[in-house]
């Protein structure tokens, strides 16, 4: 069974971290409504959604993806690269403890889950402003006995690895080649975002279904031309907080 941890959008979302975007007003009620539709969509796909209570003093806490890497065998509790976000991990560790053995990333390592793309037994980690080589070194130690290979990927111009690339089918990645080198992913097929839609590479694969933003119609047509019919879910209000679809859930199998 697929399980998802999500969280109510914080009332302090207007104070979120921003790296590549200008700050513009965020409508809290609209953001919460969109998050509600996102959770309902997951439920409609058969996912059991556990929505955590609001963290009023942690502006970015709706972006639960950044706080943990949940694999079938264990989970890593991250150490987010923005210090304002580091307290977010405490309640996530509590929520995950019944399901997985936990390994915490420790200083000087920093890691955001948005920088982690797992494809089979290979874990790609974005070397970004949030995640560093020290975290990769710890991941290699934690995960070697489970058979995972961890590979660093240089990303430029965007917040996270999964701003630039996500998996949209078993062997296919949706990618913005302006932000990373496709050569990091040998053997994979690629669909490129439309150059006029640089933020369009973030899609959420749930089993065989793909959740996608309606804000990127040209890239959506490219997905459809490849035979992928996405389910559209608008998370544009959280996009103003530099969030995207994958950021808003921790998805994992309950074995
Ligand atoms: N606002 C999302 C982040 O910067 O982590």
Coordinates of N, CA and C and ligand atoms in Angstrom, one line a residue:
X1 N 0.8 -1.2 0.0 CA 0.0 0.0 0.0 C 0.9 1.2 0.0
X2 N 0.5 2.3 -0.8 CA 1.2 3.5 -0.8 C 0.7 4.4 0.3
X3 N 1.6 5.1 1.0 CA 1.3 5.9 2.1 C 1.9 7.3 1.8
X4 N 1.2 8.4 2.2 CA 1.8 9.7 2.0 C 1.7 10.5 3.3
X5 N 2.8 11.2 3.7 CA 2.8 12.2 4.8 C 2.7 13.5 4.1
X6 N 1.7 14.3 4.5 CA 1.6 15.7 4.0 C 1.5 16.6 5.3
X7 N 1.3 17.9 5.0 CA 1.1 18.8 6.2 C 0.3 20.0 5.8
X8 N -0.5 20.5 6.7 CA -1.2 21.7 6.5 C -0.3 22.9 6.3
X9 N -0.6 23.7 5.3 CA 0.3 24.9 5.0 C 0.3 25.8 6.2
X10 N 1.5 26.2 6.5 CA 1.7 27.1 7.7 C 1.2 28.5 7.5
X11 N 0.6 29.0 8.5 CA 0.1 30.4 8.5 C 1.3 31.4 8.2
X12 N 2.5 31.0 8.5 CA 3.6 31.9 8.2 C 4.3 31.6 6.9
X13 N 3.6 31.0 5.9 CA 4.2 30.7 4.6 C 4.8 31.9 3.9
X14 N 4.2 33.1 4.2 CA 4.7 34.3 3.6 C 6.2 34.6 3.9
X15 N 6.6 34.0 5.0 CA 8.0 34.2 5.4 C 9.0 33.1 4.9
X16 N 8.5 32.4 3.9 CA 9.3 31.2 3.4 C 10.7 31.6 2.9
X17 N 11.5 30.6 2.8 CA 12.8 30.8 2.1 C 12.6 31.0 0.7
X18 N 13.3 31.9 0.0 CA 13.3 32.1 -1.4 C 14.7 32.2 -1.9
X19 N 15.1 31.5 -3.0 CA 16.4 31.6 -3.5 C 16.5 32.1 -4.9
X20 N 15.5 31.7 -5.7 CA 15.6 32.1 -7.2 C 14.3 32.9 -7.5
X21 N 13.4 33.1 -6.6 CA 12.2 33.9 -6.9 C 12.1 35.2 -6.1
X22 N 11.4 36.2 -6.7 CA 11.1 37.4 -5.9 C 9.9 37.1 -5.0
X23 N 9.9 37.7 -3.9 CA 8.8 37.5 -3.0 C 7.5 38.3 -3.5
X24 N 6.5 37.5 -3.6 CA 5.2 38.1 -4.0 C 4.1 37.6 -3.0
X25 N 3.0 38.3 -2.8 CA 2.0 37.8 -1.8 C 1.5 36.4 -2.1
X26 N 1.3 35.6 -1.0 CA 0.8 34.3 -1.1 C -0.6 34.3 -0.4
X27 N -1.6 33.8 -1.1 CA -2.9 33.7 -0.5 C -3.0 32.4 0.3
X28 N -3.0 32.5 1.6 CA -2.9 31.3 2.5 C -4.1 30.4 2.2
X29 N -5.3 31.0 2.2 CA -6.5 30.1 2.0 C -6.5 29.4 0.7
X30 N -6.0 30.1 -0.4 CA -5.9 29.4 -1.7 C -4.9 28.3 -1.7
X31 N -3.7 28.6 -1.0 CA -2.7 27.6 -0.9 C -3.2 26.3 -0.2
X32 N -4.0 26.6 0.9 CA -4.5 25.4 1.6 C -5.6 24.7 0.8
X33 N -6.4 25.4 0.1 CA -7.4 24.8 -0.8 C -6.7 23.9 -1.8
X34 N -5.6 24.5 -2.5 CA -4.9 23.7 -3.5 C -4.3 22.4 -2.9
X35 N -3.7 22.6 -1.7 CA -3.1 21.5 -1.0 C -4.2 20.4 -0.7
X36 N -5.4 20.9 -0.3 CA -6.5 19.9 -0.1 C -6.8 19.1 -1.3
X37 N -6.9 19.8 -2.5 CA -7.1 19.1 -3.7 C -6.0 18.1 -4.0
X38 N -4.8 18.5 -3.8 CA -3.6 17.6 -4.0 C -3.8 16.4 -3.1
X39 N -4.1 16.5 -1.8 CA -4.3 15.4 -1.0 C -5.4 14.5 -1.4
X40 N -6.5 15.1 -1.9 CA -7.7 14.4 -2.4 C -7.3 13.6 -3.6
X41 N -6.5 14.2 -4.4 CA -6.0 13.5 -5.7 C -5.2 12.2 -5.3
X42 N -4.3 12.4 -4.3 CA -3.6 11.2 -3.9 C -4.5 10.1 -3.3
X43 N -5.5 10.6 -2.5 CA -6.5 9.6 -2.0 C -7.2 8.9 -3.1
X44 N -7.6 9.7 -4.2 CA -8.3 9.1 -5.3 C -7.4 8.0 -6.1
X45 N -6.1 8.1 -5.9 CA -5.2 7.2 -6.5 C -4.9 6.0 -5.6
X46 N -5.7 5.9 -4.5 CA -5.5 4.8 -3.6 C -4.4 5.0 -2.5
X47 N -3.9 6.2 -2.4 CA -2.9 6.5 -1.4 C -3.5 6.8 -0.1
X48 N -3.0 6.2 1.0 CA -3.4 6.6 2.4 C -2.7 7.8 2.8
X49 N -3.4 8.9 3.0 CA -2.7 10.2 3.2 C -2.8 10.5 4.7
X50 N -1.7 10.7 5.4 CA -1.7 11.2 6.8 C -1.2 12.6 6.8
X51 N -2.1 13.5 7.0 CA -1.8 15.0 7.0 C -1.5 15.4 8.4
X52 N -0.3 15.9 8.6 CA 0.2 16.4 9.9 C -0.3 17.7 10.2
X53 N -0.4 18.1 11.5 CA -0.9 19.4 11.9 C 0.0 20.5 11.4
X54 N -0.5 21.7 11.4 CA 0.2 22.9 11.0 C 1.4 23.1 11.9
X55 N 2.5 23.6 11.4 CA 3.6 24.1 12.2 C 3.6 25.6 12.0
X56 N 2.9 26.4 12.9 CA 2.7 27.8 12.7 C 4.0 28.6 12.6
X57 N 5.1 28.2 13.2 CA 6.3 29.0 13.2 C 7.3 28.5 12.2
X58 N 7.0 27.5 11.4 CA 7.9 27.0 10.4 C 7.3 27.2 9.0
X59 N 7.7 28.3 8.4 CA 7.0 28.8 7.2 C 7.0 27.7 6.0
X60 N 8.2 27.0 5.9 CA 8.3 26.1 4.7 C 7.8 24.7 5.1
X61 N 7.2 24.5 6.2 CA 7.0 23.1 6.7 C 6.0 22.3 5.9
X62 N 5.2 22.9 5.0 CA 4.4 22.1 4.1 C 5.2 21.3 3.1
X63 N 6.5 21.7 2.9 CA 7.3 21.0 1.9 C 8.0 19.8 2.6
X64 N 7.2 18.9 3.0 CA 7.7 17.7 3.8 C 8.7 16.9 3.0
X65 N 8.7 16.9 1.7 CA 9.7 16.1 1.0 C 11.1 16.4 1.4
X66 N 11.4 17.6 1.8 CA 12.8 18.0 2.1 C 13.3 17.4 3.4
X67 N 12.4 16.8 4.2 CA 12.8 16.4 5.5 C 13.2 15.0 5.7
X68 N 13.0 14.2 4.6 CA 13.3 12.8 4.8 C 13.4 12.1 3.4
X69 N 14.2 11.0 3.3 CA 14.3 10.2 2.1 C 13.8 8.8 2.6
X70 N 12.6 8.4 2.1 CA 12.1 7.2 2.6 C 12.2 6.1 1.5
X71 N 13.0 5.1 1.8 CA 13.3 4.0 0.9 C 12.5 2.8 1.4
X72 N 12.5 1.7 0.7 CA 11.7 0.6 1.2 C 12.3 0.0 2.4
X73 N 13.7 0.1 2.6 CA 14.4 -0.6 3.7 C 14.6 0.3 4.9
X74 N 14.6 1.6 4.7 CA 14.9 2.5 5.8 C 14.6 3.9 5.4
X75 N 14.8 4.9 6.3 CA 14.6 6.3 5.9 C 15.8 7.1 6.5
X76 N 16.2 8.1 5.7 CA 17.1 9.1 6.1 C 16.4 10.3 6.6
X77 N 16.7 10.8 7.8 CA 16.2 12.1 8.2 C 17.2 13.2 7.8
X78 N 16.7 14.1 7.0 CA 17.7 15.1 6.4 C 18.1 16.1 7.4
X79 N 19.1 16.9 7.0 CA 19.5 18.1 7.7 C 19.4 19.2 6.7
X80 N 18.2 19.9 6.6 CA 18.0 20.8 5.5 C 19.0 22.0 5.4
X81 N 19.3 22.4 4.2 CA 20.4 23.3 4.0 C 20.0 24.7 4.4
X82 N 18.8 25.1 4.6 CA 18.4 26.4 5.1 C 18.2 26.2 6.6
X83 N 18.9 26.9 7.5 CA 18.8 26.6 8.9 C 17.4 26.8 9.5
X84 N 16.7 27.7 8.8 CA 15.3 28.0 9.3 C 14.4 26.7 9.1
X85 N 14.9 25.8 8.3 CA 14.1 24.6 8.0 C 14.5 23.4 8.8
X86 N 15.6 23.5 9.5 CA 16.1 22.3 10.3 C 15.1 21.8 11.3
X87 N 14.4 22.7 12.0 CA 13.4 22.1 13.0 C 12.3 21.3 12.4
X88 N 12.1 21.4 11.1 CA 11.0 20.7 10.5 C 11.1 19.2 10.6
X89 N 12.4 18.7 10.8 CA 12.6 17.2 10.8 C 12.1 16.5 12.0
X90 N 11.9 17.2 13.1 CA 11.6 16.5 14.4 C 10.3 15.8 14.3
X91 N 9.2 16.4 13.9 CA 7.9 15.8 13.8 C 7.8 14.8 12.7
X92 N 8.7 14.9 11.7 CA 8.7 14.0 10.6 C 9.3 12.7 11.0
X93 N 10.4 12.8 11.8 CA 11.1 11.6 12.4 C 10.1 10.8 13.2
X94 N 9.3 11.6 14.0 CA 8.3 10.9 14.9 C 7.2 10.2 14.0
X95 N 6.8 10.8 12.9 CA 5.8 10.2 12.1 C 6.3 9.0 11.3
X96 N 7.6 9.0 11.0 CA 8.2 7.9 10.2 C 8.7 6.7 11.1
X97 N 8.9 7.0 12.4 CA 9.5 6.0 13.2 C 8.8 4.7 13.3
X98 N 7.4 4.7 13.2 CA 6.7 3.4 13.2 C 7.0 2.5 12.0
X99 N 7.4 3.2 10.9 CA 7.5 2.5 9.6 C 8.9 2.1 9.2
X100 N 9.9 2.8 9.6 CA 11.3 2.6 9.1 C 12.3 2.8 10.2
X101 N 13.4 2.1 10.0 CA 14.6 2.4 10.7 C 15.1 3.8 10.2
X102 N 15.5 4.7 11.1 CA 15.9 6.0 10.7 C 17.4 6.3 10.8
X103 N 17.9 6.9 9.8 CA 19.3 7.4 9.9 C 19.4 8.9 9.7
X104 N 19.9 9.6 10.7 CA 19.9 11.1 10.6 C 21.2 11.6 9.9
X105 N 21.0 12.5 8.9 CA 22.2 13.2 8.4 C 22.7 14.2 9.4
X106 N 24.0 14.2 9.6 CA 24.5 15.1 10.6 C 25.5 16.1 10.1
X107 N 25.7 17.2 10.8 CA 26.7 18.2 10.4 C 28.1 17.6 10.2
X108 N 28.8 18.0 9.2 CA 28.5 19.2 8.3 C 27.7 18.9 7.1
X109 N 27.0 17.7 7.1 CA 26.2 17.4 6.0 C 24.9 18.2 6.0
X110 N 24.5 18.6 4.8 CA 23.2 19.3 4.6 C 22.6 18.6 3.4
X111 N 21.3 18.3 3.5 CA 20.5 17.6 2.5 C 19.1 18.0 2.5
X112 N 18.5 18.4 1.4 CA 17.1 18.6 1.2 C 16.6 17.4 0.4
X113 N 15.4 16.9 0.7 CA 14.9 15.8 0.0 C 14.6 16.2 -1.5
X114 N 14.3 17.5 -1.7 CA 14.1 17.9 -3.1 C 15.3 17.7 -4.0
X115 N 16.5 17.4 -3.4 CA 17.7 17.2 -4.1 C 17.9 15.7 -4.4
X116 N 16.9 14.9 -4.0 CA 17.1 13.4 -4.1 C 16.1 12.8 -5.1
X117 N 16.7 12.1 -6.1 CA 15.9 11.4 -7.1 C 16.3 9.9 -7.1
X118 N 15.4 9.0 -6.7 CA 15.8 7.6 -6.6 C 15.2 6.9 -7.8
X119 N 16.1 6.3 -8.6 CA 15.6 5.5 -9.7 C 16.2 4.1 -9.5
X120 N 15.3 3.2 -9.1 CA 15.7 1.8 -8.8 C 16.7 1.9 -7.6
X121 N 17.9 1.3 -7.8 CA 18.8 1.3 -6.7 C 19.9 2.4 -6.8
X122 N 19.6 3.3 -7.7 CA 20.5 4.5 -7.8 C 19.9 5.7 -7.2
X123 N 20.6 6.4 -6.4 CA 20.1 7.6 -5.7 C 20.9 8.8 -6.2
X124 N 20.3 9.6 -7.0 CA 20.9 10.8 -7.5 C 20.7 12.0 -6.5
X125 N 21.8 12.7 -6.2 CA 21.7 13.8 -5.2 C 22.2 15.0 -5.8
X126 N 21.4 16.1 -5.8 CA 21.8 17.3 -6.4 C 22.8 18.0 -5.5
X127 N 23.9 18.4 -6.1 CA 24.9 19.3 -5.3 C 24.4 20.7 -5.6
X128 N 23.7 21.3 -4.7 CA 23.0 22.5 -4.9 C 23.4 23.5 -3.7
X129 N 22.7 24.6 -3.6 CA 22.9 25.5 -2.5 C 22.4 24.9 -1.2
X130 N 21.7 23.7 -1.2 CA 21.1 23.1 0.0 C 21.7 21.8 0.4
X131 N 22.3 21.1 -0.6 CA 22.8 19.7 -0.3 C 24.3 19.6 -0.7
X132 N 25.1 18.9 0.2 CA 26.5 18.9 -0.1 C 27.1 17.5 -0.1
X133 N 28.4 17.5 -0.4 CA 29.1 16.2 -0.5 C 29.2 15.5 0.8
X134 N 29.3 16.2 1.9 CA 29.3 15.6 3.2 C 28.1 14.7 3.5
X135 N 26.9 15.2 3.0 CA 25.7 14.4 3.1 C 25.8 13.2 2.2
X136 N 26.3 13.4 1.0 CA 26.4 12.2 0.1 C 27.3 11.2 0.8
X137 N 28.4 11.6 1.4 CA 29.3 10.7 2.0 C 28.6 9.9 3.1
X138 N 27.8 10.5 3.9 CA 27.0 9.8 4.9 C 26.0 8.9 4.3
X139 N 25.3 9.3 3.3 CA 24.3 8.5 2.6 C 25.0 7.2 2.1
X140 N 26.2 7.3 1.5 CA 26.9 6.1 1.0 C 27.1 5.1 2.2
X141 N 27.5 5.6 3.3 CA 27.8 4.7 4.4 C 26.5 4.1 4.9
X142 N 25.4 4.9 5.1 CA 24.1 4.3 5.6 C 23.5 3.3 4.6
X143 N 23.7 3.6 3.3 CA 22.9 2.8 2.3 C 23.6 1.7 1.6
X144 N 24.9 1.6 1.8 CA 25.7 0.6 1.0 C 25.2 -0.8 1.3
X145 N 24.8 -1.1 2.6 CA 24.4 -2.4 2.9 C 23.1 -2.8 2.4
X146 N 22.3 -1.8 1.9 CA 21.0 -2.0 1.3 C 21.1 -2.1 -0.2
X147 N 22.4 -1.9 -0.7 CA 22.6 -2.1 -2.2 C 22.4 -0.9 -3.0
X148 N 22.3 0.3 -2.4 CA 22.1 1.5 -3.1 C 23.5 2.1 -3.6
X149 N 23.5 2.8 -4.7 CA 24.6 3.6 -5.2 C 24.1 5.0 -5.2
X150 N 25.0 5.9 -4.6 CA 24.6 7.3 -4.5 C 25.5 8.1 -5.4
X151 N 24.9 9.0 -6.2 CA 25.7 9.7 -7.2 C 25.4 11.2 -7.1
X152 N 26.4 12.0 -7.0 CA 26.2 13.5 -6.9 C 25.9 14.0 -8.3
X153 N 25.1 15.0 -8.4 CA 24.7 15.6 -9.7 C 24.8 17.2 -9.5
X154 N 25.7 17.8 -10.3 CA 25.8 19.3 -10.2 C 24.5 19.9 -10.8
X155 N 23.9 20.8 -10.0 CA 22.7 21.5 -10.6 C 23.1 23.0 -10.5
X156 N 22.6 23.7 -11.5 CA 22.9 25.2 -11.6 C 21.7 25.9 -12.0
X157 N 21.4 27.0 -11.3 CA 20.3 27.9 -11.8 C 18.9 27.6 -11.2
X158 N 18.8 26.5 -10.4 CA 17.5 26.2 -9.8 C 17.8 25.8 -8.3
X159 N 16.7 25.6 -7.6 CA 16.8 25.3 -6.1 C 17.3 23.9 -5.9
X160 N 16.6 23.0 -6.5 CA 16.8 21.5 -6.2 C 17.0 20.7 -7.4
X161 N 17.6 19.5 -7.2 CA 17.7 18.6 -8.4 C 16.3 18.4 -9.0
X162 N 15.3 18.2 -8.1 CA 14.0 17.9 -8.7 C 13.2 19.1 -9.2
X163 N 13.9 20.3 -9.1 CA 13.4 21.4 -10.0 C 13.7 21.2 -11.4
X164 N 14.8 20.4 -11.6 CA 15.4 20.2 -13.0 C 15.1 18.9 -13.6
X165 N 14.7 17.9 -12.8 CA 14.5 16.5 -13.3 C 13.6 15.7 -12.4
X166 N 12.6 15.1 -13.0 CA 11.8 14.1 -12.2 C 11.5 12.9 -13.1
X167 N 11.2 11.8 -12.5 CA 10.8 10.6 -13.3 C 9.4 10.6 -13.6
X168 N 9.1 10.3 -14.9 CA 7.7 10.4 -15.4 C 7.2 9.0 -15.9
X169 N 8.1 8.1 -16.0 CA 7.7 6.7 -16.4 C 8.9 5.9 -16.1
X170 N 8.8 4.5 -16.1 CA 9.8 3.6 -15.6 C 11.2 4.1 -16.0
X171 N 11.4 4.3 -17.3 CA 12.7 4.6 -17.8 C 12.9 6.0 -18.4
X172 N 12.0 6.9 -18.0 CA 11.9 8.2 -18.7 C 12.0 9.4 -17.6
X173 N 12.8 10.3 -17.9 CA 12.9 11.5 -17.0 C 12.4 12.8 -17.8
X174 N 11.7 13.6 -17.1 CA 11.4 14.9 -17.6 C 12.4 15.9 -17.1
X175 N 13.1 16.6 -18.0 CA 14.3 17.3 -17.6 C 14.3 18.7 -18.2
X176 N 14.9 19.6 -17.5 CA 15.3 21.0 -18.0 C 16.8 20.9 -18.2
X177 N 17.3 20.7 -19.5 CA 18.7 20.6 -19.7 C 19.5 21.9 -19.5
X178 N 18.8 23.0 -19.3 CA 19.5 24.2 -18.9 C 20.1 24.2 -17.5
X179 N 19.5 23.3 -16.7 CA 19.9 23.3 -15.3 C 20.8 22.1 -14.8
X180 N 20.9 21.1 -15.7 CA 21.8 20.0 -15.4 C 22.2 19.3 -16.7
X181 N 23.2 18.5 -16.6 CA 23.7 17.7 -17.7 C 23.0 16.3 -17.7
X182 N 22.4 16.0 -18.8 CA 21.6 14.8 -19.0 C 22.6 13.6 -18.9
X183 N 23.9 13.8 -19.1 CA 24.9 12.7 -19.1 C 25.0 12.0 -17.7
X184 N 24.4 12.6 -16.6 CA 24.4 12.0 -15.3 C 23.5 10.7 -15.3
X185 N 22.6 10.6 -16.3 CA 21.6 9.6 -16.2 C 21.7 8.6 -17.4
X186 N 22.8 7.8 -17.5 CA 22.9 6.9 -18.7 C 21.8 5.9 -18.7
X187 N 21.4 5.6 -19.9 CA 20.4 4.5 -20.1 C 19.0 5.0 -20.0
X188 N 18.8 6.3 -19.5 CA 17.4 6.8 -19.4 C 17.0 7.5 -20.7
X189 N 15.7 7.5 -20.9 CA 15.1 8.4 -22.0 C 14.7 9.7 -21.4
X190 N 14.6 10.7 -22.2 CA 14.3 12.1 -21.7 C 13.2 12.7 -22.5
X191 N 12.3 13.5 -21.8 CA 11.4 14.4 -22.4 C 11.9 15.8 -21.8
X192 N 12.2 16.7 -22.7 CA 12.7 18.0 -22.3 C 11.5 19.0 -22.1
X193 N 11.6 19.8 -21.1 CA 10.6 20.9 -20.9 C 10.7 21.8 -22.1
X194 N 9.5 22.5 -22.4 CA 9.6 23.5 -23.4 C 10.5 24.7 -22.8
X195 N 11.4 25.2 -23.6 CA 12.3 26.2 -23.1 C 11.6 27.4 -22.5
X196 N 10.4 27.7 -22.9 CA 9.7 28.8 -22.3 C 9.1 28.5 -20.9
X197 N 9.2 27.3 -20.5 CA 8.6 26.8 -19.2 C 9.7 26.2 -18.3
X198 N 10.7 27.0 -17.9 CA 11.8 26.4 -17.2 C 11.5 25.6 -15.9
X199 N 10.3 26.0 -15.3 CA 10.0 25.3 -14.0 C 9.1 24.0 -14.2
X200 N 9.0 23.6 -15.5 CA 8.1 22.5 -15.8 C 8.6 21.1 -15.6
X201 N 9.8 20.9 -15.0 CA 10.3 19.6 -14.9 C 9.9 18.8 -13.7
X202 N 9.1 19.4 -12.8 CA 8.7 18.8 -11.6 C 7.3 18.1 -11.7
X203 N 7.3 16.8 -11.7 CA 6.0 16.0 -11.8 C 6.1 15.0 -10.7
X204 N 4.9 14.5 -10.3 CA 4.9 13.6 -9.2 C 4.3 12.2 -9.7
X205 N 5.2 11.2 -9.7 CA 4.8 9.9 -10.2 C 4.2 9.1 -9.0
X206 N 3.0 8.7 -9.1 CA 2.3 7.9 -8.1 C 1.9 6.6 -8.7
X207 N 2.7 5.5 -8.4 CA 2.5 4.3 -9.1 C 2.7 4.5 -10.6
X208 N 1.7 4.3 -11.4 CA 1.8 4.6 -12.9 C 1.1 5.9 -13.3
X209 N 0.5 6.6 -12.3 CA -0.1 7.9 -12.6 C 0.9 9.0 -12.4
X210 N 0.7 10.1 -13.2 CA 1.5 11.2 -13.1 C 0.7 12.5 -12.8
X211 N 1.0 13.1 -11.7 CA 0.4 14.3 -11.3 C 1.2 15.5 -11.8
X212 N 0.6 16.5 -12.4 CA 1.3 17.5 -13.1 C 0.6 18.9 -13.0
X213 N 1.3 19.9 -13.0 CA 0.7 21.3 -12.9 C 0.1 21.7 -14.2
X214 N -1.1 22.4 -14.2 CA -1.6 22.9 -15.4 C -0.9 24.2 -15.9
X215 N 0.1 24.7 -15.1 CA 0.7 25.9 -15.5 C 1.7 25.8 -16.7
X216 N 1.9 24.6 -17.1 CA 3.0 24.3 -18.2 C 2.4 23.6 -19.4
X217 N 1.5 24.3 -20.1 CA 0.7 23.6 -21.2 C 1.6 23.1 -22.3
X218 N 2.7 23.8 -22.6 CA 3.5 23.4 -23.7 C 4.3 22.1 -23.4
X219 N 4.8 22.0 -22.1 CA 5.5 20.8 -21.7 C 4.5 19.7 -21.5
X220 N 3.3 20.0 -21.1 CA 2.2 19.0 -21.0 C 2.0 18.3 -22.3
X221 N 2.0 19.1 -23.4 CA 1.8 18.6 -24.7 C 2.9 17.6 -25.1
X222 N 4.1 18.0 -24.6 CA 5.2 17.0 -24.9 C 5.1 15.7 -24.2
X223 N 4.5 15.8 -22.9 CA 4.3 14.5 -22.2 C 3.2 13.7 -22.9
X224 N 2.2 14.4 -23.4 CA 1.1 13.7 -24.0 C 1.5 13.1 -25.4
X225 N 2.4 13.8 -26.0 CA 3.0 13.3 -27.3 C 3.8 12.0 -27.1
X226 N 4.3 11.9 -25.8 CA 5.0 10.6 -25.5 C 4.1 9.6 -24.9
X227 N 2.8 9.8 -24.9 CA 1.8 8.8 -24.4 C 1.5 8.9 -23.0
X228 N 1.9 10.0 -22.3 CA 1.7 10.2 -20.9 C 0.5 11.2 -20.7
X229 N -0.6 10.7 -20.0 CA -1.7 11.6 -19.8 C -1.7 12.0 -18.3
X230 N -1.2 13.2 -18.0 CA -1.1 13.5 -16.6 C -2.5 13.9 -16.0
X231 N -2.5 13.7 -14.6 CA -3.6 14.3 -13.9 C -3.2 15.7 -13.4
X232 N -4.0 16.7 -13.7 CA -3.6 18.0 -13.5 C -4.0 18.5 -12.1
X233 N -3.1 19.0 -11.3 CA -3.3 19.5 -10.0 C -2.6 20.8 -9.8
X234 N -3.3 21.9 -9.5 CA -2.8 23.2 -9.4 C -2.2 23.5 -8.0
X235 N -0.9 23.6 -7.9 CA -0.2 24.0 -6.7 C 0.5 25.3 -6.9
X236 N -0.1 26.2 -7.8 CA 0.6 27.4 -8.2 C 0.8 28.4 -7.0
X237 N -0.1 28.3 -6.0 CA 0.1 29.3 -4.9 C 1.4 28.9 -4.1
X238 N 1.6 27.6 -3.9 CA 2.9 27.2 -3.3 C 4.1 27.4 -4.2
X239 N 3.8 27.5 -5.5 CA 4.9 27.8 -6.4 C 5.5 29.1 -6.1
X240 N 4.7 30.1 -5.6 CA 5.3 31.4 -5.2 C 6.2 31.3 -4.0
X241 N 6.1 30.1 -3.3 CA 7.1 29.9 -2.2 C 8.2 29.0 -2.6
X242 N 8.4 28.9 -3.9 CA 9.4 28.0 -4.5 C 9.2 26.6 -4.2
X243 N 8.0 26.2 -4.1 CA 7.6 24.8 -3.9 C 7.1 24.2 -5.2
X244 N 7.0 22.9 -5.3 CA 6.5 22.2 -6.5 C 5.8 21.0 -6.1
X245 N 5.3 20.2 -7.0 CA 4.4 19.1 -6.7 C 5.1 18.0 -5.8
X246 N 6.3 17.7 -6.1 CA 6.9 16.6 -5.3 C 7.2 17.1 -3.9
X247 N 7.3 18.4 -3.7 CA 7.7 18.9 -2.4 C 6.7 18.6 -1.3
X248 N 5.4 18.4 -1.7 CA 4.3 18.5 -0.7 C 3.9 17.1 -0.2
X249 N 4.7 16.1 -0.5 CA 4.3 14.8 0.1 C 5.6 14.0 0.2
X250 N 5.6 13.1 1.3 CA 6.6 12.0 1.4 C 5.8 10.8 1.1
X251 N 6.1 10.2 0.0 CA 5.4 9.0 -0.5 C 6.2 7.7 -0.3
X252 N 5.6 6.7 0.3 CA 6.4 5.5 0.5 C 5.5 4.3 0.6
X253 N 6.0 3.1 0.4 CA 5.3 1.9 0.5 C 5.2 1.4 2.0
X254 N 4.0 1.1 2.4 CA 3.9 0.4 3.7 C 3.9 -1.1 3.4
X255 N 5.0 -1.8 3.8 CA 5.2 -3.1 3.4 C 4.5 -4.1 4.2
Ligands
LIG1 N1 10.6 27.8 0.0 C1 11.2 26.6 -0.2 C2 12.6 26.5 0.2 O1 13.3 27.4 -0.1 O2 13.0 25.5 0.8

